Coordinates of C-alpha atoms and ligand atoms in Angstrom, one line a residue:
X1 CA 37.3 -22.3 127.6
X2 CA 39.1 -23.6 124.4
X3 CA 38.1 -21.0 122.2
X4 CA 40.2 -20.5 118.6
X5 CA 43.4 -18.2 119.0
X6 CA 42.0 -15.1 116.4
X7 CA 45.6 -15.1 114.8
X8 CA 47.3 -18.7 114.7
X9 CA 50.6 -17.3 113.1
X10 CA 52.9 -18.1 115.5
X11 CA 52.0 -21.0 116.5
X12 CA 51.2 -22.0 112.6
X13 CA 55.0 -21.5 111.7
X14 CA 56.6 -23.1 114.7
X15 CA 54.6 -26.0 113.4
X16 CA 56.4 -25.1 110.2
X17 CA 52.5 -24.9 108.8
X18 CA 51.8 -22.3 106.6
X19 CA 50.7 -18.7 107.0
X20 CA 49.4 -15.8 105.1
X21 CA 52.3 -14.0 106.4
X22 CA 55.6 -14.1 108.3
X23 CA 54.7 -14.0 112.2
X24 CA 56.8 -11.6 114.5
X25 CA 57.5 -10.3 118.0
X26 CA 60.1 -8.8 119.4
X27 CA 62.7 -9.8 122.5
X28 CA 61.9 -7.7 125.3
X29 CA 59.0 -6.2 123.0
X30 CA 58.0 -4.9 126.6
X31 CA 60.7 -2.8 127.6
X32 CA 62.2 0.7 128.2
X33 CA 62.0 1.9 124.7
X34 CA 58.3 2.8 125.4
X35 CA 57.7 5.8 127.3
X36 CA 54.6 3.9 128.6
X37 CA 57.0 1.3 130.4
X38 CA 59.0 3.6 131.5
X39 CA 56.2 5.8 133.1
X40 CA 55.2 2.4 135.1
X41 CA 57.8 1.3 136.3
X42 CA 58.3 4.9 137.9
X43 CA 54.7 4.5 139.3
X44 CA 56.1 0.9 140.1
X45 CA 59.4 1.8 142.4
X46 CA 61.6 -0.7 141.1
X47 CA 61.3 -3.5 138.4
X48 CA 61.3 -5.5 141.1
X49 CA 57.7 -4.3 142.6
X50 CA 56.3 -4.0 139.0
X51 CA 57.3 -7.9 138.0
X52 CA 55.5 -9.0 141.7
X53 CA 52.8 -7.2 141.3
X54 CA 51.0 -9.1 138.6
X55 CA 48.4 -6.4 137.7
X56 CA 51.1 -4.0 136.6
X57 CA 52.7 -7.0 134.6
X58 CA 50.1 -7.9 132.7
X59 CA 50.0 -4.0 131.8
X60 CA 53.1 -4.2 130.7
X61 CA 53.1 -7.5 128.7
X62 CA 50.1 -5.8 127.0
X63 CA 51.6 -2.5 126.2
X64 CA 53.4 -3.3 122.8
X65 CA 50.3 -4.9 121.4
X66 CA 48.2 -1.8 122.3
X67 CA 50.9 0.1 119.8
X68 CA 51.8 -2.7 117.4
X69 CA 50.1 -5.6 115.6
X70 CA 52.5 -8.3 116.9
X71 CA 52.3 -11.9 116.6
X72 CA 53.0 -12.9 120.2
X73 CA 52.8 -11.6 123.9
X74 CA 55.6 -12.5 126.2
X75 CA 55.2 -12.9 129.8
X76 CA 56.5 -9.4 131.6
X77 CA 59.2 -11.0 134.0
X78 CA 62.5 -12.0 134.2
X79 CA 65.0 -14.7 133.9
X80 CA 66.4 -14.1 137.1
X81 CA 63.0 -14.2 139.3
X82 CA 63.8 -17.8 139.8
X83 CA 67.4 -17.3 141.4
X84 CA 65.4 -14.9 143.7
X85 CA 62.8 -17.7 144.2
X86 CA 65.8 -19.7 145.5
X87 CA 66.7 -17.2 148.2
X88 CA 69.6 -15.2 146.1
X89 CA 67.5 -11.8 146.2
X90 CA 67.4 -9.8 142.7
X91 CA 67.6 -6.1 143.1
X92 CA 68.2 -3.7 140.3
X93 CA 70.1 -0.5 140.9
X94 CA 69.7 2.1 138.5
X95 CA 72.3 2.5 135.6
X96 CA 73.6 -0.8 136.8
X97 CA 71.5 -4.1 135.5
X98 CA 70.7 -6.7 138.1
X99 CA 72.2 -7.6 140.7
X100 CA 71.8 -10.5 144.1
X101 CA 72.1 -10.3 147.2
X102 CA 73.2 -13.3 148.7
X103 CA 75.4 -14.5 145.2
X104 CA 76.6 -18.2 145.3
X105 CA 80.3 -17.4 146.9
X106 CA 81.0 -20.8 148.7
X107 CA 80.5 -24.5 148.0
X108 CA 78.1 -24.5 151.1
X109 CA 76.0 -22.1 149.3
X110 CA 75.4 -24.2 146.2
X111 CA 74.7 -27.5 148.5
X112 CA 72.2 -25.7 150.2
X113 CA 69.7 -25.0 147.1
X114 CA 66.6 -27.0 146.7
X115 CA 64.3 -26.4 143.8
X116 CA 61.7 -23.5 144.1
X117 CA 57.9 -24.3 145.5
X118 CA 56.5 -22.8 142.3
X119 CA 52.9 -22.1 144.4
X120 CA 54.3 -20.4 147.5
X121 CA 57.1 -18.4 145.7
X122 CA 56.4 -17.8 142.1
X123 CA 52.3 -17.3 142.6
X124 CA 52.9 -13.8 141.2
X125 CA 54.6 -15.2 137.7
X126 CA 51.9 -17.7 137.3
X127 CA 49.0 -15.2 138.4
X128 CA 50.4 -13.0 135.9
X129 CA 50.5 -15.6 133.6
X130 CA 46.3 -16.0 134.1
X131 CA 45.5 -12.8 134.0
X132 CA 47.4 -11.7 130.7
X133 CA 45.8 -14.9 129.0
X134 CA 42.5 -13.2 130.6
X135 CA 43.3 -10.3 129.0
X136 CA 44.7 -11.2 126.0
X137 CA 41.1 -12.8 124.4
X138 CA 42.9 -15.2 122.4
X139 CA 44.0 -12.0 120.4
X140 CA 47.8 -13.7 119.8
X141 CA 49.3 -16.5 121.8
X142 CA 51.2 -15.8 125.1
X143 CA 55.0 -17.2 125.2
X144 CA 56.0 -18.0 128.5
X145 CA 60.0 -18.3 129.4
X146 CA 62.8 -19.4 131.6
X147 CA 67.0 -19.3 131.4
X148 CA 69.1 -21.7 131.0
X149 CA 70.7 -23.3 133.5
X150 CA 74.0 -22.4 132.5
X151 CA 73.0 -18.6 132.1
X152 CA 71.2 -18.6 135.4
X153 CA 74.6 -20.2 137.0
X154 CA 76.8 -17.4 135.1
X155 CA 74.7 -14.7 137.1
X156 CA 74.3 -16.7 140.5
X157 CA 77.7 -17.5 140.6
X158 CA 79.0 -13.8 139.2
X159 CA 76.2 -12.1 141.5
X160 CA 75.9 -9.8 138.6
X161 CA 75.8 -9.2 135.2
X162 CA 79.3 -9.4 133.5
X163 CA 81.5 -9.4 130.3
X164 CA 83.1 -12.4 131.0
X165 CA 81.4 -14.7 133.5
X166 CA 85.1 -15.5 135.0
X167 CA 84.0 -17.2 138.3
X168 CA 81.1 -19.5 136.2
X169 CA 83.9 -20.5 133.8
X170 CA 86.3 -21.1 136.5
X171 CA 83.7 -23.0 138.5
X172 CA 83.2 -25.5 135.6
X173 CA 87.1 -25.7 134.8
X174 CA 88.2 -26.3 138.7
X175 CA 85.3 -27.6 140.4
X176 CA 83.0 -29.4 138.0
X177 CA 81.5 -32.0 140.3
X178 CA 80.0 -28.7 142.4
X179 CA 79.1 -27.2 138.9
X180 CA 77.0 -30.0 138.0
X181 CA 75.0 -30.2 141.3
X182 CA 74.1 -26.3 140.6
X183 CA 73.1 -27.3 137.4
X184 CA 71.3 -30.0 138.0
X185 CA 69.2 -28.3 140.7
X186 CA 68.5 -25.6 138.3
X187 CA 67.5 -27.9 135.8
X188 CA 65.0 -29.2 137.9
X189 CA 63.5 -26.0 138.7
X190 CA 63.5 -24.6 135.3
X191 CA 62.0 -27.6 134.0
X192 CA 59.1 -27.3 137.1
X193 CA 58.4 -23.3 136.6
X194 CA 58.0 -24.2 132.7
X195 CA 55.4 -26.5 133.2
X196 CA 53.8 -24.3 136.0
X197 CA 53.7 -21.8 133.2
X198 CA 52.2 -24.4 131.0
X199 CA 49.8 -25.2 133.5
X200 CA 48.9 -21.2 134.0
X201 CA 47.9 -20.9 130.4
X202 CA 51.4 -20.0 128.5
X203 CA 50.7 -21.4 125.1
X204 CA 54.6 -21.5 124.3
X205 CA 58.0 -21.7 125.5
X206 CA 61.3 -20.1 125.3
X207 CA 64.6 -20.9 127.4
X208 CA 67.0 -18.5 126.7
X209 CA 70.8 -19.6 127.0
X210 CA 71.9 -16.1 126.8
X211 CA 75.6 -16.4 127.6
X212 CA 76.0 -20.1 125.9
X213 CA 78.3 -18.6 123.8
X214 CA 80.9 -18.1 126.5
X215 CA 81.6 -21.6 127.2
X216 CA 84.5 -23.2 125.4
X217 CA 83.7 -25.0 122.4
X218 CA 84.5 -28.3 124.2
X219 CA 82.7 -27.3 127.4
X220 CA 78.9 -26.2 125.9
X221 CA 77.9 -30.1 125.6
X222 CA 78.7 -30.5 129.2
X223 CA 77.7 -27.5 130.8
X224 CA 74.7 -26.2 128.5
X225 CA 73.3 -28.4 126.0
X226 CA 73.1 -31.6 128.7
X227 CA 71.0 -29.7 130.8
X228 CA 68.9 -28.4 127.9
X229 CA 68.1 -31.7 127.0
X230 CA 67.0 -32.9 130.3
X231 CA 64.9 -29.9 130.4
X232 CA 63.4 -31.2 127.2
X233 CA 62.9 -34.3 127.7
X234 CA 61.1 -33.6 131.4
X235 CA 59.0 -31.3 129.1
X236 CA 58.0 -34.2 126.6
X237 CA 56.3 -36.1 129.6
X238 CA 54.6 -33.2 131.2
X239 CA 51.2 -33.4 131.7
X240 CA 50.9 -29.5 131.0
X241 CA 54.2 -28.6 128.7
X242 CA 53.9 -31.9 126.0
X243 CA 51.7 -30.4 124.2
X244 CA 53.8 -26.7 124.0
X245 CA 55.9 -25.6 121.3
X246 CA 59.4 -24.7 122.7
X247 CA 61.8 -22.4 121.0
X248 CA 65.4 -22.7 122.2
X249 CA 67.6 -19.4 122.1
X250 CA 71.5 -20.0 122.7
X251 CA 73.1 -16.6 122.0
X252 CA 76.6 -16.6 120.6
X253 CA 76.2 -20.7 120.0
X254 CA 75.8 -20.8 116.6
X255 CA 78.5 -23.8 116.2
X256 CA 76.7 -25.7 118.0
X257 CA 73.2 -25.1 116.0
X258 CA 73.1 -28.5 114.7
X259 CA 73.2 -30.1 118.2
X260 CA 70.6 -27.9 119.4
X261 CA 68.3 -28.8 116.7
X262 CA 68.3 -32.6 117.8
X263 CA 67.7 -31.9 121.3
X264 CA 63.9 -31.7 120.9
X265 CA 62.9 -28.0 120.5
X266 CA 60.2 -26.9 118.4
X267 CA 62.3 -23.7 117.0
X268 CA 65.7 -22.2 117.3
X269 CA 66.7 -18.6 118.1
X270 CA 69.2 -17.4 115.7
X271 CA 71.2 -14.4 116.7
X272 CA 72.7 -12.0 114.2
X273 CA 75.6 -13.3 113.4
X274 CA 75.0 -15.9 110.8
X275 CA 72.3 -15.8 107.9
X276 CA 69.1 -17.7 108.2
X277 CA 70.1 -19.8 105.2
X278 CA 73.3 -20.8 106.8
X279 CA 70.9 -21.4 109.8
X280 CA 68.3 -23.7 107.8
X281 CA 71.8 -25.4 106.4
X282 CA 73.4 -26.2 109.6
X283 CA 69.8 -27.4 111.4
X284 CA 68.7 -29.5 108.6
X285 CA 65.3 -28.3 108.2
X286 CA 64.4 -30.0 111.3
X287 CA 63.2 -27.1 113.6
X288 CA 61.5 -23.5 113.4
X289 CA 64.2 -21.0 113.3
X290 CA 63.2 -17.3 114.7
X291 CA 65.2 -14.6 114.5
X292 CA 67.5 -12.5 113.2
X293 CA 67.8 -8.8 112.4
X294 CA 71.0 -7.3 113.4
X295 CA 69.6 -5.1 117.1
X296 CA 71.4 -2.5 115.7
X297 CA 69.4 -1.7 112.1
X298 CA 66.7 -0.7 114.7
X299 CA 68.4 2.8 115.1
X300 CA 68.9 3.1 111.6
X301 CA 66.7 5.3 108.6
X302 CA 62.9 3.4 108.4
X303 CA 64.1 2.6 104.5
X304 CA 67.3 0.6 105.9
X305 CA 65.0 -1.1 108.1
X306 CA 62.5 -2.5 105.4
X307 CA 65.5 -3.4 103.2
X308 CA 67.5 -5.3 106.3
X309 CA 64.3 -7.1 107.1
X310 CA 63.6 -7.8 103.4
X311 CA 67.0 -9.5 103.2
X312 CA 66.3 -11.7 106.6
X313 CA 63.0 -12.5 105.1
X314 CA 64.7 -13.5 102.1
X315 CA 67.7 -15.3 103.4
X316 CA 65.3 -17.9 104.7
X317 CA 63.4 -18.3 101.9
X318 CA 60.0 -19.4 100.4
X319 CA 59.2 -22.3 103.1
X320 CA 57.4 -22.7 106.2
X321 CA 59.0 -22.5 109.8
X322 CA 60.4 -18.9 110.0
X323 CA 59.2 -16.5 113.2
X324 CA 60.9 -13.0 112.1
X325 CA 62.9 -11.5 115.5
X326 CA 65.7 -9.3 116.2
X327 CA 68.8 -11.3 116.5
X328 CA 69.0 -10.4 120.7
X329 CA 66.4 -7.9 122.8
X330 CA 65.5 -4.4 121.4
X331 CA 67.7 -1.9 123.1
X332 CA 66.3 0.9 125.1
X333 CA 67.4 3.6 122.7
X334 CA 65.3 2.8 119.7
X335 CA 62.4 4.9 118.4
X336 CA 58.9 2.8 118.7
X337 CA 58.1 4.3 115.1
X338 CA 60.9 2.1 113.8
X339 CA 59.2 -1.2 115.5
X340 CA 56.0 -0.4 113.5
X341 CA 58.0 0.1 110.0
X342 CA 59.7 -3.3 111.0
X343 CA 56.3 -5.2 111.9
X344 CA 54.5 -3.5 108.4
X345 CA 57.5 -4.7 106.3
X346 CA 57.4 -7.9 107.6
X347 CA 54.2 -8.3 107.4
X348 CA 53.9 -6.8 103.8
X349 CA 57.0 -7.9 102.4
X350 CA 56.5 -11.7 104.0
X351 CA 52.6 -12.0 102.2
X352 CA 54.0 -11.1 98.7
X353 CA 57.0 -13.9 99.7
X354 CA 54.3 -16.8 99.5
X355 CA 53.0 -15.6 96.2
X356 CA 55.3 -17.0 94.6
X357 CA 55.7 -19.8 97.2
X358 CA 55.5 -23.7 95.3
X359 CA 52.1 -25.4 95.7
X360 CA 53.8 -28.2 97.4
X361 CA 54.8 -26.1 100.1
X362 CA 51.7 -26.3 102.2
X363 CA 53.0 -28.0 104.8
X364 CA 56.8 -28.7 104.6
X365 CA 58.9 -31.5 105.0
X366 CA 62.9 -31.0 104.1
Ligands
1CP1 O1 63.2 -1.4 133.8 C1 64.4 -1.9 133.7 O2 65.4 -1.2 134.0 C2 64.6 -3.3 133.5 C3 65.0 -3.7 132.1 C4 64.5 -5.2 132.0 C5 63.4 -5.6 131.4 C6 62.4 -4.8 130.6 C7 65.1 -6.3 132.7 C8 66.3 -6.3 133.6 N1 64.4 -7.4 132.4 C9 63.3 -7.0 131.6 C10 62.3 -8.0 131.1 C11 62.7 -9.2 130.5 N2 63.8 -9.9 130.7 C12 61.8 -10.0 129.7 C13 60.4 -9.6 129.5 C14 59.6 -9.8 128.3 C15 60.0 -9.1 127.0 O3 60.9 -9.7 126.4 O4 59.4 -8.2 126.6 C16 62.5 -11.1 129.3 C17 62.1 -12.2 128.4 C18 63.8 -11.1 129.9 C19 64.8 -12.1 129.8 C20 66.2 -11.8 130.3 N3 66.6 -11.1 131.4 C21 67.4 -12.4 129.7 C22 67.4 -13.3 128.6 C23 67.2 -12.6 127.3 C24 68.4 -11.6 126.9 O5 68.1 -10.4 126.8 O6 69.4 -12.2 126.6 C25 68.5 -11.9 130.5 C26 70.0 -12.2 130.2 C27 68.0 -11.2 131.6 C28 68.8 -10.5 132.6 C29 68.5 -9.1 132.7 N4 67.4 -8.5 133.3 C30 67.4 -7.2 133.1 C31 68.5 -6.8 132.3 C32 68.9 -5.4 131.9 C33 69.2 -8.0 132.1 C34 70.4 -8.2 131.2 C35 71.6 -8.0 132.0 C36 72.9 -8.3 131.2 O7 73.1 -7.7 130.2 O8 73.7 -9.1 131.7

């Protein structure tokens, strides 16, 4: 059952082993930017019906690395499947991102949560979760993911996707006892569809604390980081997830990157807005750090692609530990030429790197 993963890479440099080259996938790698996603999730209905079904998921999680010679597979789903697990009903409507049904409006609807049964109402993630690892033949490892609490609060309270997540921020600024029992309950579920995940055959994890950035630099201990840390350290005594790298993404939270890398994650996410060196700086050398080409330079010239990811490349240096990624998810617009001229620049560009990498270097302690 165990058999060797045919390319280690990721999994190598979250270890911050080395490689014969800089590993790399791509958020939301599956996605509308390929006209083959697109033409599924027509056949599909809704994005809804196509992350249920589990056959059409796995298709999906599959389709960049039938085009591109990535590093990873993610899981096709969503962060927001679990809110819908809990009875708050995602629906997308075109033009307009997601949206629930049955939002968190009143205190009474907050008390009334109760953590997910991950076999009755999340079979299809975990089914999908089999059948891509099926599929897959140990080609490249398969991430599996959740949100963060906090970012799964922002939409459950908001009921939608926003700017400004007023009503979370208010929540935690008027009523914080009631925005503590939310999170708690969501930590608890997050930390139990992980480790279903884990148990499926994900062979790492990623929580993404998408809108950590909007809490007040006082407030992101309380509110985020807390409940990342309980998630954590549920992980660390998991029968299925122990053994998992986990690679932390807090968008916008870069303040706080030196907290994050003490709270027991394998890797950080690094958006775009600070260099990798700055980064490495602020973290220590104690984690992985993946990340961080601008989104944007992914709608730009092929040549200012390979020089942007030369200069990410180079900004973190000759040393072990760095998973190449765009700083936040590739956006719809972008030509999937330009993901292959990122993916062979990295790739090329990442080998001659360790050339000239210091014997010592094999494996790398700060
Ligand atoms: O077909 C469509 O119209 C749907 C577009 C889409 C896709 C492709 C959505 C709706 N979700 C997804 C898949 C998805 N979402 C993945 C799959 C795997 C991959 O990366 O290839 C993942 C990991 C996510 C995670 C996700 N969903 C996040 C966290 C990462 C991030 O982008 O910050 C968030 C915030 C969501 C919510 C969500 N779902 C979909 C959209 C358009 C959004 C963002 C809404 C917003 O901007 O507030």
């Amino acid at each position: 059952m165990n058999t060797p993963l045919k390319n280690d890479r990721l999994l190598r440099a979250l270890r911050r082993q080395a490689t014969d080259t800089t590993p790399i996938w791509l958020m939301r790698q599956a996605g509308r930017y390929l006209p083959e996603y697109r033409a599924i999730r027509e056949r599909a209905g809704s994005f809804m019906a196509l992350a249920k079904n589990p056959h059409y998921a796995c298709e999906v999680s599959l389709q960049p690395l039938v085009r591109f010679d990535l590093d990873a597979a993610i899981l096709f789903s969503d962060i927001l499947t679990l809110p819908d697990a809990m009875g708050l009903e995602l629906f997308f409507t075109p033009g307009e991102g997601p949206q629930f049904a049955r939002p968190l409006r009143k205190a009474s609807d907050i008390t009334a949560l109760s953590v997910p049964d991950m076999d009755a109402e999340l079979r299809y993630v975990m089914d999908a979760v089999q059948l891509i690892r099926r599929e897959l033949n140990e080609r490249v490892p398969l991430i599996g993911f959740a949100g963060s609490p906090w970012t799964l609060a922002c939409y459950m309270i908001e009921g939608r996707s926003s700017h400004d997540f007023a009503s979370a921020l208010a929540l935690c600024r008027n009523e914080p006892t009631l925005a503590h029992h939310l999170l708690e309950i969501l930590a608890s579920s997050v930390s139990h569809y992980l480790s279903a995940q884990a148990a499926a055959g994900a062979q790492a994890l990623m929580i993404f604390d998408t809108w950590g950035g909007l809490l007040p630099q006082t407030a992101f201990d309380e509110f985020s980081l807390r409940y990342l840390r309980q998630i954590l350290a549920t992980l660390t005594s998991d029968r299925h997830a122990r053994e998992l790298p986990l690679i932390l993404f807090a968008k916008g939270a870069n303040w706080h990157l030196s907290k994050l890398a003490t709270s027991g994650c394998t890797a950080l996410g690094v958006d775009w807005t600070i260099t990798l060196a700055q980064a490495r700086h602020a973290t220590a050398n104690r984690v992985a750090l993946q990340g961080n080409l601008d989104p944007a330079v992914m709608r730009a010239p092929p040549h200012i692609i390979r020089s942007q990811a030369r200069s990410v490349l180079d900004s973190y240096g000759k040393h072990p530990g760095h998973i190449f990624n765009l700083g936040h998810g590739i956006t719809p617009d972008v030509n999937p030429e330009h993901v292959a001229v990122l993916i062979d620049e990295v790739h090329r560009y990442g080998h001659t790197l360790r050339e000239t990498w210091i014997e010592s270097s094999q494996d790398f302690s700060p």
